[in-house]
Tab-separated table of C-alpha atoms and ligand atoms in Angstrom:
chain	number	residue	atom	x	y	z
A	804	UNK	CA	102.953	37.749	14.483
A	805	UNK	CA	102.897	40.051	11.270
A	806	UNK	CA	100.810	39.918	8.426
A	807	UNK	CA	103.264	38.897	6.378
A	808	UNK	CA	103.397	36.199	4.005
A	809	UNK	CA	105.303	35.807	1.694
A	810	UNK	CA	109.449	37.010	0.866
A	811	UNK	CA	110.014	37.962	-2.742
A	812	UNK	CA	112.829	38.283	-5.172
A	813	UNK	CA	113.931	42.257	-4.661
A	814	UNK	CA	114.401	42.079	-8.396
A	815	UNK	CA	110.633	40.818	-9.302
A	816	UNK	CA	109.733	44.177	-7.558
A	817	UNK	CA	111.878	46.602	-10.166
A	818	UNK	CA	115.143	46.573	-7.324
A	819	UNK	CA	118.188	47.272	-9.162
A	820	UNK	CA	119.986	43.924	-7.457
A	821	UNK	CA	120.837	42.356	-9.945
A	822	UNK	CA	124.311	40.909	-11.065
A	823	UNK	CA	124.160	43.769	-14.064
A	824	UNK	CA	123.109	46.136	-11.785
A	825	UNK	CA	120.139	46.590	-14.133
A	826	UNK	CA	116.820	46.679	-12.976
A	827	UNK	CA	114.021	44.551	-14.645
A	828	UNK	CA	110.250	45.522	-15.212
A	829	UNK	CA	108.710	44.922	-11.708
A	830	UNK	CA	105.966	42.362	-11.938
A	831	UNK	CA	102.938	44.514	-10.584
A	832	UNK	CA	101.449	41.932	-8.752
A	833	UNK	CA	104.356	41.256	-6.943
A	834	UNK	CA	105.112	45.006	-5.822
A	835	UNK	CA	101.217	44.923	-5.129
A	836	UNK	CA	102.188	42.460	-2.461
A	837	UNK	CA	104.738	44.538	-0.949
A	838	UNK	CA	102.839	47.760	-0.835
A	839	UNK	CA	100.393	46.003	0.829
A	840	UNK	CA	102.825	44.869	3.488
A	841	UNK	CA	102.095	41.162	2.234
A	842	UNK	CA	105.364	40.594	1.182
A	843	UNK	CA	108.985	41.263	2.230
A	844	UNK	CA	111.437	42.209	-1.008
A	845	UNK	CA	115.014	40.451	-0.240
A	846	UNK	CA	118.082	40.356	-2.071
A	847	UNK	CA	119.885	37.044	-1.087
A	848	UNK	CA	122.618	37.947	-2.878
A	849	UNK	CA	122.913	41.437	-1.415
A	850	UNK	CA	122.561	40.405	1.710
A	851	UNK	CA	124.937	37.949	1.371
A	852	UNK	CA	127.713	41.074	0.748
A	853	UNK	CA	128.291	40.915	-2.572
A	854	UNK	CA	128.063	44.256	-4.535
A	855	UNK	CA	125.913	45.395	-7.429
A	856	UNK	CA	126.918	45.094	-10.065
A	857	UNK	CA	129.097	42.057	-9.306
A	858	UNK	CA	130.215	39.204	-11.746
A	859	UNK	CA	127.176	36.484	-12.619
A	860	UNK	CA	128.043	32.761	-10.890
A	861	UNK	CA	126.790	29.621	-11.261
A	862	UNK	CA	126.813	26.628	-9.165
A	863	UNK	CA	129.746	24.089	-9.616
A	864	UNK	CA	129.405	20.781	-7.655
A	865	UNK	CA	128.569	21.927	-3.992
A	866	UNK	CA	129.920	25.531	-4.464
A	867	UNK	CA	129.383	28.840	-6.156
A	868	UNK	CA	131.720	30.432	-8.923
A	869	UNK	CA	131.293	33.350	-10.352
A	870	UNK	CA	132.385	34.044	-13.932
A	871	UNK	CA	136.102	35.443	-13.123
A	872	UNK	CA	136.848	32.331	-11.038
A	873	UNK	CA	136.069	33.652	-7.190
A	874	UNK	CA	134.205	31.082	-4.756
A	875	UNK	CA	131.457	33.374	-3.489
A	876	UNK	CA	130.019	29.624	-1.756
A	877	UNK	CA	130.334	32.182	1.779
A	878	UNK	CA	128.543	34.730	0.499
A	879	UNK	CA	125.630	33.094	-1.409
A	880	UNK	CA	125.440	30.838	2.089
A	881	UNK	CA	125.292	33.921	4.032
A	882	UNK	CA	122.451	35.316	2.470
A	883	UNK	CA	120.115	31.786	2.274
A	884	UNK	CA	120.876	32.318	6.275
A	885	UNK	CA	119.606	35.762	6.174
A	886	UNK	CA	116.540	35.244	4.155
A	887	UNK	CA	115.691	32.264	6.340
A	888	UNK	CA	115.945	34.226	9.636
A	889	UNK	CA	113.490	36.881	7.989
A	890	UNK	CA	111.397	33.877	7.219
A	891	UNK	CA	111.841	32.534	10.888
A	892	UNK	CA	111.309	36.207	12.429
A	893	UNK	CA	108.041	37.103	10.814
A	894	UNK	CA	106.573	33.493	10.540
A	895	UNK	CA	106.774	33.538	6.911
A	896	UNK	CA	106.045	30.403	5.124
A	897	UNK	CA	106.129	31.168	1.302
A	898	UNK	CA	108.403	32.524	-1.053
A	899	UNK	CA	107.978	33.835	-4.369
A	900	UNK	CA	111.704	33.923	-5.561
A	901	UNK	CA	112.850	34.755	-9.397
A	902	UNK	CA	113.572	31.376	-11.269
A	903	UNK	CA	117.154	30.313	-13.105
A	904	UNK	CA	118.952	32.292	-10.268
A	905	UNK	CA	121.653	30.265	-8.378
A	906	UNK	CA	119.882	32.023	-5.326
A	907	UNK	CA	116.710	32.170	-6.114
A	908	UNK	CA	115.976	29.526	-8.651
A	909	UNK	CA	113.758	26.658	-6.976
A	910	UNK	CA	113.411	24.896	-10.554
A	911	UNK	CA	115.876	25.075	-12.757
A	912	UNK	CA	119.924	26.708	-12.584
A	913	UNK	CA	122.242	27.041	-14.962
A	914	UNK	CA	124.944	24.280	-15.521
A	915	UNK	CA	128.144	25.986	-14.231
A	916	UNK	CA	129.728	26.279	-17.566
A	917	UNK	CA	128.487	29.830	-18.399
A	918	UNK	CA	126.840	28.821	-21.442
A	919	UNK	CA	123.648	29.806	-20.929
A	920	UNK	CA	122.219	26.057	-20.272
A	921	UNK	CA	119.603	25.227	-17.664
A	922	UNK	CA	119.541	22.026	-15.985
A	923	UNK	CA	117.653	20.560	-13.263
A	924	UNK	CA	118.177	22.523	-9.822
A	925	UNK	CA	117.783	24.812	-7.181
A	926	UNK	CA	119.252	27.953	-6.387
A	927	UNK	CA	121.514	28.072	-2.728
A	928	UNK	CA	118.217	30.213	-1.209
A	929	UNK	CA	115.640	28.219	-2.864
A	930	UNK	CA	117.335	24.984	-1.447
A	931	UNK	CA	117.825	26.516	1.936
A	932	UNK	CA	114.103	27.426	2.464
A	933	UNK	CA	112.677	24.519	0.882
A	934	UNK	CA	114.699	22.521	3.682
A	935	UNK	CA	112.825	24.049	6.666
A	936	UNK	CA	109.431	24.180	5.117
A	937	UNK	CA	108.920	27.376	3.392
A	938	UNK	CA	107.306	26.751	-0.367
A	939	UNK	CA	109.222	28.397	-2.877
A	940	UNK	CA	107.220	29.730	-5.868
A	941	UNK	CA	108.831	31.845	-9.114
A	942	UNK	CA	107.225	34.283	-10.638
A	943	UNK	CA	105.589	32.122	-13.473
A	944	UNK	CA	104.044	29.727	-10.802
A	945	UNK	CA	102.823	31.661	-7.326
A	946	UNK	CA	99.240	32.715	-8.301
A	947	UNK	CA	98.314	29.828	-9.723
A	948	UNK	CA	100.040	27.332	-7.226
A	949	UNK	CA	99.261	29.514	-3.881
A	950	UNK	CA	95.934	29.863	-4.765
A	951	UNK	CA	95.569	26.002	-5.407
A	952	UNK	CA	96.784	24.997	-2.377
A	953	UNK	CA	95.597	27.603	-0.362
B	1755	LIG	FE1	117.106	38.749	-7.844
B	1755	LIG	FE2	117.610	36.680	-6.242
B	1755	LIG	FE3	119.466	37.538	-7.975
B	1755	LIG	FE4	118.876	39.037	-5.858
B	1755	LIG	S1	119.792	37.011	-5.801
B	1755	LIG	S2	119.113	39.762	-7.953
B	1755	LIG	S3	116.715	38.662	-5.658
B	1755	LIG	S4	117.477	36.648	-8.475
């Protein structure tokens, strides 16, 4: 078993994954994690096969759409799989995944209408995890809810 604990949004860590293809500040608490081989940095998205930059997409209903009208349902599935095999392999049971994503969001997603609206929700990643146990945290929420509950 490794000592690893946690996955984390590839983004949160200053990874250039993004839709834009623009990388954000990393959060250095989060890229403290990785450097200290607590925490693996995944892409769901990426993995999935979609490019960077690519177009942004929202959930619709039961699938994903991205902004020019493809169904990339496949490829956001396909990367929830791959995140929860790296989960599975390495005995990982927490996740500290960037909120408002359609991935990665465990809280809130936007509304499908690409107006910029949150509602209610959980990202296809977030929702994957959450389903076989693994606690998904954002990066507003892990220190403070991890070291709660321990
Ligand atoms: Fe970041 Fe998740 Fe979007 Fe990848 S899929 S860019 S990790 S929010």
């Amino acid at each position: 078993m490794s000592n690893v604990e946690y996955v984390v949004s590839a983004c949160l860590c200053g990874h250039p994954t993004r839709y834009d293809g623009a990388a954000k500040p990393a959060v250095p608490a989060l890229t403290a994690l990785v450097e200290s081989g607590c925490a693996l940095p995944v892409c769901p998205e990426c993995m999935g096969g979609l490019p960077t930059p690519r177009p942004p997409a929202e959930i619709q209903g039961d699938r994903v759409v991205n902004a020019v009208g493809v169904d990339v349902t496949e490829q956001y599935r396909r990367g929830a799989e791959q995140v929860l095999a790296l989960c599975l392999q390495h005995g990982i049971t927490k996740a500290i995944l960037k909120q408002n994503s359609p991935s990665c969001g465990s809280r809130a997603v936007y509304d499908g209408t690409f107006s910029k609206r949150l509602v209610a929700g959980r990202g296809v990643t977030a929702a994957l995890l959450e389903q076989h146990g693994i606690r998904v945290f954002d990066e507003s929420n892990w220190q403070e809810k991890t070291n709660a509950s321990g």
